[in-house]
Short mmCIF file of C-alpha atoms in Angstrom, two decimals:
data_model
loop_
_atom_site.label_atom_id
_atom_site.label_comp_id
_atom_site.label_asym_id
_atom_site.label_seq_id
_atom_site.Cartn_x
_atom_site.Cartn_y
_atom_site.Cartn_z
CA MET E 222 33.59 -29.65 -55.32
CA GLN E 223 36.39 -30.79 -53.02
CA ASP E 224 38.15 -27.48 -53.51
CA ILE E 225 35.10 -25.64 -52.17
CA PHE E 226 35.15 -27.64 -48.93
CA ASN E 227 38.86 -27.02 -48.56
CA GLN E 228 38.59 -23.25 -48.92
CA THR E 229 39.44 -21.33 -45.78
CA TYR E 230 37.14 -18.72 -44.25
CA TYR E 231 38.39 -16.83 -41.19
CA GLY E 232 41.07 -19.47 -40.61
CA ASN E 233 38.82 -22.52 -40.93
CA THR E 234 37.51 -24.60 -43.78
CA ILE E 235 33.86 -25.13 -44.53
CA VAL E 236 34.17 -28.66 -43.17
CA GLU E 237 35.57 -27.36 -39.87
CA TRP E 238 32.84 -24.74 -39.60
CA SER E 239 30.25 -27.42 -40.35
CA VAL E 240 31.69 -29.72 -37.68
CA ALA E 241 31.57 -26.89 -35.10
CA LEU E 242 28.00 -26.08 -36.10
CA GLY E 243 27.07 -29.75 -35.81
CA ILE E 244 28.55 -29.96 -32.32
CA ALA E 245 26.62 -26.82 -31.29
CA VAL E 246 23.36 -28.25 -32.65
CA ALA E 247 24.09 -31.58 -30.98
CA ALA E 248 24.72 -29.79 -27.67
CA PHE E 249 21.37 -28.04 -28.01
CA LEU E 250 19.65 -31.35 -28.74
CA VAL E 251 21.39 -32.99 -25.80
CA GLY E 252 20.14 -30.14 -23.61
CA LYS E 253 16.61 -30.72 -24.86
CA ALA E 254 17.03 -34.45 -24.19
CA VAL E 255 18.18 -33.73 -20.64
CA TYR E 256 15.14 -31.48 -20.17
CA TRP E 257 12.86 -34.27 -21.45
CA ILE E 258 14.51 -36.89 -19.22
CA ILE E 259 14.11 -34.68 -16.17
CA GLY E 260 10.51 -33.90 -17.07
CA ALA E 261 9.32 -37.35 -18.08
CA VAL E 262 11.45 -39.78 -16.10
CA VAL E 263 12.92 -38.14 -13.01
CA ARG E 264 9.68 -36.34 -12.08
CA ARG E 265 7.79 -39.63 -12.34
CA VAL E 266 10.26 -41.28 -9.95
CA THR E 267 10.21 -38.46 -7.41
CA ARG E 268 6.41 -38.42 -7.28
CA ASP E 269 6.50 -41.81 -5.56
CA THR E 270 8.69 -40.59 -2.69
CA ARG E 271 7.28 -39.42 0.62
CA THR E 272 9.01 -36.07 0.77
CA ALA E 273 8.12 -33.18 -1.51
CA LEU E 274 11.63 -31.71 -1.46
CA ASP E 275 12.90 -33.85 -4.35
CA ASP E 276 9.91 -32.77 -6.46
CA PHE E 277 10.76 -29.12 -5.80
CA LEU E 278 14.44 -29.69 -6.61
CA VAL E 279 13.67 -31.43 -9.89
CA ASP E 280 11.36 -28.61 -10.92
CA THR E 281 14.06 -26.03 -10.19
CA VAL E 282 17.17 -27.56 -11.80
CA ASP E 283 15.77 -28.53 -15.20
CA GLY E 284 16.16 -25.11 -16.85
CA PRO E 285 19.67 -24.30 -15.53
CA VAL E 286 20.94 -27.82 -16.37
CA VAL E 287 19.84 -27.37 -19.98
CA ILE E 288 21.72 -24.07 -20.21
CA ILE E 289 24.87 -25.60 -18.67
CA VAL E 290 24.86 -28.53 -21.12
CA THR E 291 24.27 -26.22 -24.10
CA VAL E 292 27.02 -23.77 -23.10
CA LEU E 293 29.54 -26.59 -22.59
CA GLY E 294 28.65 -27.94 -26.02
CA LEU E 295 29.20 -24.53 -27.59
CA TRP E 296 32.61 -24.30 -25.95
CA ILE E 297 33.55 -27.73 -27.31
CA ALA E 298 32.45 -26.56 -30.75
CA VAL E 299 34.64 -23.46 -30.49
CA GLN E 300 37.60 -25.61 -29.48
CA THR E 301 37.46 -27.40 -32.84
CA LEU E 302 38.06 -24.12 -34.67
CA THR E 303 41.25 -22.19 -35.23
CA LEU E 304 40.55 -18.69 -33.96
CA PRO E 305 42.72 -15.75 -32.93
CA SER E 306 43.89 -15.95 -29.33
CA GLY E 307 41.94 -12.81 -28.44
CA VAL E 308 38.69 -14.27 -29.76
CA THR E 309 39.28 -17.58 -27.99
CA ALA E 310 40.00 -15.79 -24.71
CA PHE E 311 36.84 -13.67 -25.10
CA VAL E 312 34.70 -16.74 -25.81
CA TRP E 313 36.23 -18.60 -22.87
CA ASN E 314 35.49 -15.68 -20.52
CA ALA E 315 31.93 -15.50 -21.84
CA VAL E 316 31.49 -19.26 -21.35
CA GLN E 317 32.75 -19.06 -17.78
CA ALA E 318 30.44 -16.14 -17.01
CA ALA E 319 27.48 -17.95 -18.56
CA LEU E 320 28.22 -21.12 -16.56
CA VAL E 321 28.52 -19.16 -13.32
CA LEU E 322 25.23 -17.35 -13.97
CA ALA E 323 23.52 -20.65 -14.84
CA VAL E 324 24.80 -22.23 -11.61
CA THR E 325 23.73 -19.10 -9.71
CA TRP E 326 20.25 -19.38 -11.20
CA MET E 327 20.10 -23.03 -10.19
CA LEU E 328 21.28 -22.34 -6.62
CA SER E 329 18.78 -19.50 -6.32
CA ARG E 330 15.93 -21.76 -7.37
CA VAL E 331 17.18 -24.57 -5.12
CA TRP E 332 17.21 -22.18 -2.16
CA GLY E 333 13.63 -21.15 -2.94
CA ALA E 334 12.64 -24.83 -3.15
CA VAL E 335 14.30 -25.65 0.18
CA VAL E 336 12.56 -22.74 1.88
CA GLY E 337 9.20 -23.62 0.35
CA ALA E 338 9.42 -27.38 0.95
CA LEU E 339 11.17 -27.52 4.34
CA LEU E 340 11.13 -24.22 6.22
CA ALA E 341 7.62 -23.05 5.30
CA PRO E 342 5.86 -26.25 6.52
CA LEU E 343 7.85 -26.16 9.76
CA ALA E 344 6.90 -22.52 10.31
CA ALA E 345 3.24 -23.31 9.63
CA LYS E 346 3.23 -25.88 12.44
CA THR E 347 4.40 -23.43 15.10
CA GLU E 348 2.06 -21.19 17.07
CA SER E 349 4.20 -18.06 16.62
CA ASP E 350 3.60 -15.78 13.65
CA LEU E 351 7.16 -14.43 13.67
CA ASP E 352 8.60 -17.38 11.75
CA ASP E 353 5.81 -17.06 9.17
CA GLN E 354 6.88 -13.46 8.64
CA LEU E 355 10.54 -14.43 8.37
CA ILE E 356 9.95 -17.05 5.63
CA PRO E 357 9.47 -14.49 2.78
CA ILE E 358 12.48 -12.53 4.04
CA ALA E 359 14.63 -15.67 4.17
CA ARG E 360 13.54 -16.60 0.65
CA LYS E 361 14.22 -13.18 -0.87
CA GLY E 362 17.32 -12.47 1.24
CA GLY E 363 18.93 -15.81 0.36
CA ARG E 364 18.22 -15.36 -3.34
CA THR E 365 19.61 -11.85 -3.29
CA ALA E 366 22.81 -12.98 -1.57
CA ILE E 367 23.26 -15.85 -4.05
CA TRP E 368 22.76 -13.56 -7.05
CA VAL E 369 25.11 -10.87 -5.71
CA LEU E 370 27.85 -13.44 -5.14
CA GLY E 371 27.20 -15.09 -8.50
CA ILE E 372 27.36 -11.80 -10.42
CA ILE E 373 30.62 -10.89 -8.69
CA VAL E 374 32.16 -14.26 -9.62
CA ALA E 375 30.81 -13.99 -13.19
CA LEU E 376 32.32 -10.54 -13.65
CA ASN E 377 35.63 -11.76 -12.25
CA ASN E 378 35.64 -14.73 -14.66
CA ALA E 379 34.71 -12.43 -17.53
CA GLY E 380 37.94 -10.51 -16.96
CA TYR E 381 36.70 -7.52 -14.99
CA ASP E 382 38.63 -6.24 -11.98
CA VAL E 383 35.92 -6.61 -9.36
CA ALA E 384 38.06 -5.09 -6.60
CA ALA E 385 38.59 -1.94 -8.64
CA LEU E 386 34.90 -1.85 -9.52
CA ILE E 387 33.91 -2.05 -5.85
CA ALA E 388 36.48 0.60 -4.95
CA GLY E 389 35.05 2.85 -7.65
CA LEU E 390 31.63 2.54 -6.04
CA GLY E 391 33.07 4.20 -2.94
CA ILE E 392 33.58 7.40 -4.90
CA GLY E 393 29.87 7.72 -5.45
CA GLY E 394 29.01 6.57 -1.97
CA ILE E 395 27.49 9.89 -0.94
CA ALA E 396 25.27 10.07 -3.99
CA LEU E 397 24.31 6.43 -3.49
CA ALA E 398 23.43 7.08 0.13
CA MET E 399 21.22 10.01 -0.86
CA ALA E 400 19.48 7.91 -3.47
CA ALA E 401 19.03 5.02 -1.06
CA LYS E 402 17.69 7.01 1.88
CA ASP E 403 14.13 5.84 1.18
CA THR E 404 15.33 2.24 1.06
CA VAL E 405 17.14 2.67 4.36
CA SER E 406 14.08 4.21 5.99
CA ASN E 407 11.95 1.35 4.67
CA PHE E 408 14.46 -1.13 6.08
CA PHE E 409 14.30 0.42 9.53
CA GLY E 410 10.52 0.55 9.22
CA GLY E 411 10.54 -3.20 8.57
CA PHE E 412 12.82 -3.67 11.59
CA THR E 413 10.30 -1.72 13.68
CA ILE E 414 7.48 -3.96 12.49
CA PHE E 415 9.37 -7.09 13.52
CA THR E 416 10.37 -5.73 16.92
CA ASP E 417 7.20 -3.89 17.97
CA GLN E 418 4.85 -6.24 16.06
CA PRO E 419 1.94 -3.81 15.65
CA PHE E 420 0.38 -6.46 13.41
CA ALA E 421 1.07 -9.95 12.09
CA LEU E 422 0.30 -11.93 8.96
CA GLY E 423 -3.43 -12.33 8.50
CA ASP E 424 -4.34 -9.34 10.69
CA ARG E 425 -6.87 -6.85 9.37
CA ILE E 426 -5.51 -3.33 9.72
CA VAL E 427 -6.38 0.21 8.66
CA ILE E 428 -3.62 2.63 7.64
CA SER E 429 -4.00 5.92 5.79
CA GLY E 430 -7.59 5.08 4.91
CA MET E 431 -6.68 1.64 3.47
CA ASP E 432 -8.50 -1.29 5.07
CA GLY E 433 -7.34 -4.82 4.41
CA THR E 434 -5.59 -8.01 5.54
CA VAL E 435 -1.80 -8.27 5.80
CA SER E 436 -0.68 -10.85 3.22
CA GLU E 437 3.11 -10.41 3.35
CA ILE E 438 5.66 -8.54 5.47
CA GLY E 439 8.99 -7.86 3.79
CA ILE E 440 12.16 -5.93 4.53
CA ARG E 441 11.24 -3.02 2.26
CA SER E 442 7.46 -3.15 2.05
CA THR E 443 4.31 -4.80 3.34
CA ARG E 444 1.50 -6.10 1.15
CA LEU E 445 -2.10 -5.50 2.11
CA ARG E 446 -5.05 -7.34 0.58
CA LYS E 447 -7.90 -4.82 0.60
CA LEU E 448 -11.52 -5.74 1.14
CA ASP E 449 -12.23 -5.44 -2.59
CA GLY E 450 -9.60 -8.13 -3.27
CA ARG E 451 -6.93 -5.80 -4.65
CA GLU E 452 -3.41 -5.98 -3.27
CA VAL E 453 -1.56 -2.79 -2.35
CA THR E 454 2.15 -2.53 -1.51
CA ILE E 455 2.95 -0.10 1.31
CA PRO E 456 6.53 1.04 2.09
CA ASN E 457 7.50 0.07 5.62
CA SER E 458 8.50 3.65 6.42
CA ARG E 459 4.80 4.56 6.23
CA PHE E 460 4.09 2.43 9.31
CA ALA E 461 6.59 4.45 11.34
CA ASP E 462 4.95 7.76 10.38
CA SER E 463 1.26 6.83 10.31
CA PRO E 464 -1.09 5.43 12.96
CA VAL E 465 -2.06 1.81 12.38
CA GLU E 466 -5.43 0.50 13.54
CA ASN E 467 -5.37 -3.25 14.15
CA ILE E 468 -8.96 -4.41 13.82
CA THR E 469 -8.12 -8.07 14.42
CA ARG E 470 -6.78 -7.37 17.90
CA GLU E 471 -9.78 -5.40 19.10
CA PRO E 472 -11.14 -6.95 22.34
CA SER E 473 -14.72 -6.60 21.10
CA ARG E 474 -16.68 -4.70 18.45
CA LYS E 475 -18.70 -1.80 19.84
CA VAL E 476 -22.10 -1.16 18.23
CA VAL E 477 -24.23 1.88 19.08
CA LEU E 478 -27.85 2.13 17.90
CA ASP E 479 -29.80 5.37 18.24
CA LEU E 480 -33.51 4.59 18.08
CA GLY E 481 -36.39 7.04 18.08
CA LEU E 482 -39.92 6.33 19.32
CA THR E 483 -42.93 8.49 18.54
CA TYR E 484 -44.14 11.05 21.09
CA ASP E 485 -47.41 9.17 21.59
CA THR E 486 -45.45 6.36 23.25
CA THR E 487 -46.59 5.99 26.89
CA PRO E 488 -44.17 5.73 29.81
CA GLU E 489 -45.12 2.08 30.13
CA GLY E 490 -44.34 1.62 26.44
CA MET E 491 -40.93 3.27 26.88
CA ARG E 492 -40.11 1.01 29.83
CA ARG E 493 -41.20 -1.97 27.77
CA ALA E 494 -38.97 -0.86 24.88
CA LEU E 495 -35.92 -0.71 27.17
CA GLU E 496 -36.77 -4.13 28.57
CA VAL E 497 -37.17 -5.62 25.09
CA LEU E 498 -33.73 -4.32 24.06
CA ARG E 499 -32.14 -5.99 27.11
CA GLU E 500 -33.90 -9.24 26.25
CA ILE E 501 -32.64 -9.07 22.68
CA ALA E 502 -29.05 -8.64 23.91
CA GLU E 503 -29.41 -11.58 26.31
CA ALA E 504 -30.86 -13.74 23.53
CA GLN E 505 -27.60 -13.41 21.56
CA GLY E 506 -25.81 -15.43 24.22
CA GLU E 507 -22.03 -15.65 23.84
CA ASN E 508 -22.06 -13.50 20.70
CA VAL E 509 -22.57 -10.40 22.87
CA VAL E 510 -20.61 -9.33 25.98
CA GLN E 511 -23.52 -9.37 28.43
CA ASP E 512 -22.02 -7.31 31.26
CA LYS E 513 -21.24 -4.37 28.96
CA THR E 514 -24.65 -3.85 27.36
CA LEU E 515 -26.19 -0.42 27.96
CA VAL E 516 -29.80 0.65 27.30
CA GLY E 517 -31.23 4.06 28.12
CA PHE E 518 -33.83 6.74 27.39
CA ASN E 519 -31.40 9.57 26.77
CA GLY E 520 -33.36 12.53 25.47
CA PHE E 521 -36.22 14.27 23.70
CA GLY E 522 -35.50 15.05 20.09
CA ASP E 523 -37.25 17.27 17.59
CA PHE E 524 -39.23 14.41 16.11
CA ALA E 525 -38.76 11.49 18.54
CA MET E 526 -37.93 10.32 22.01
CA ASN E 527 -34.37 9.02 21.80
CA VAL E 528 -33.33 5.57 22.98
CA VAL E 529 -29.68 4.45 22.93
CA PHE E 530 -28.78 0.76 22.68
CA LEU E 531 -25.06 -0.04 23.10
CA TYR E 532 -23.66 -3.57 22.96
CA TYR E 533 -20.33 -5.30 22.26
CA ILE E 534 -19.82 -8.24 19.91
CA THR E 535 -17.38 -10.82 21.28
CA PRO E 536 -14.12 -11.54 19.37
CA GLY E 537 -14.45 -14.29 16.79
CA ALA E 538 -18.19 -13.84 16.32
CA ASP E 539 -19.71 -13.03 12.94
CA ILE E 540 -19.91 -9.23 13.26
CA LEU E 541 -22.27 -8.68 10.37
CA GLY E 542 -24.35 -11.71 11.30
CA VAL E 543 -24.80 -10.59 14.91
CA GLN E 544 -25.76 -7.05 13.84
CA THR E 545 -28.30 -8.45 11.38
CA ALA E 546 -29.81 -10.74 14.02
CA VAL E 547 -30.07 -7.91 16.55
CA ASN E 548 -31.63 -5.48 14.08
CA LEU E 549 -34.17 -8.03 12.87
CA ALA E 550 -35.05 -8.90 16.47
CA ILE E 551 -35.62 -5.20 17.25
CA LEU E 552 -37.86 -4.83 14.22
CA ASP E 553 -39.87 -7.95 15.04
CA ARG E 554 -40.25 -7.31 18.77
CA PHE E 555 -41.10 -3.61 18.47
CA ASN E 556 -43.76 -4.33 15.86
CA ALA E 557 -45.19 -7.09 18.08
CA GLU E 558 -45.25 -4.76 21.11
CA GLY E 559 -46.88 -1.94 19.14
CA LEU E 560 -43.88 0.37 19.57
CA GLU E 561 -43.63 2.77 16.64
CA PHE E 562 -40.42 4.23 15.29
CA ALA E 563 -40.51 7.97 14.66
CA PHE E 564 -39.51 9.73 11.48
CA PRO E 565 -39.26 13.46 10.74
CA THR E 566 -42.73 14.97 10.45
CA GLN E 567 -44.09 18.49 10.26
CA THR E 568 -47.62 19.71 10.99
CA ILE E 569 -48.78 22.91 9.28
CA TYR E 570 -51.82 24.78 10.61
CA THR E 571 -53.66 27.09 8.18
CA LEU E 572 -55.95 29.89 9.31
CA SER E 573 -59.22 30.37 7.44
CA GLY E 574 -61.13 33.63 7.39
CA GLY E 575 -60.59 37.16 6.23
CA ALA E 576 -58.06 38.23 8.80
CA GLY E 577 -55.13 39.75 7.03
CA VAL E 578 -51.66 40.40 8.14
#
């Protein structure tokens, strides 16, 4: 039995392989223990603090810390074995790259936590909407920069010549520029949005037939929450090429009603109808811009005498609620005054007798 344990496989005995495996398993268990300690102990301590930043940080570092502990344990396990120098160098490069990527992941999540816990609340307290728009860009831009730097360092530690790799990218620069022309146009479209500010977060806009509320403004695209609740992502270049209607910034909502009264309505009845419409507009108070209301008897139609009623709903008022109140008031008051609405009718006269054509 002792001879079996002393037999060599790939330069190491079974005992040495078993020890390395045990160290690797122990490293994994230690990583799990660290994850449990962070989850059960550290989180409980940070909940009692006043600031929320430590809670965010704890939630972001648990996963990367487990990976770092496990990778270090695997490297210690490899060190106990006798391996060819080429294999050891390859494993060491892989360990360095894995550690760098784990640290990069942790820094990326920490940056997101700092932005969410510190910068976002500060931006929410200001009156300007520009900082609210910059928060998503700062979050994504910072993470992108951290990951780009981390990948470059990881490749360098893995043994790749990063300088030569970057120089090689210059050869395909023209092709890359052609492929990235849409991205560049979207970037400049985003720059136009931030400088001209045709809309802001929370504004209701209409573009290319899409009606919704702006939920996020990014460097490459803008997200619009449509009235049916669905979210659509629009490239920023579209805003430079298409007209944008900002409904939120309208000074007031114009409403035009075309009413028709029957031809048996007397002149006194028509005058009373116009007076009733003015009274209805006045009854709405601050919900309607009083000095812009227009009422008139504007024509004789095929089936009715036409009355136009034009009013403006003030900003901030319930648009649908005001329209409903006005329409119900018209229906109630016209019925009470005996004013009848017209509808298309046709009278056919038939001739009796033997006269033929």
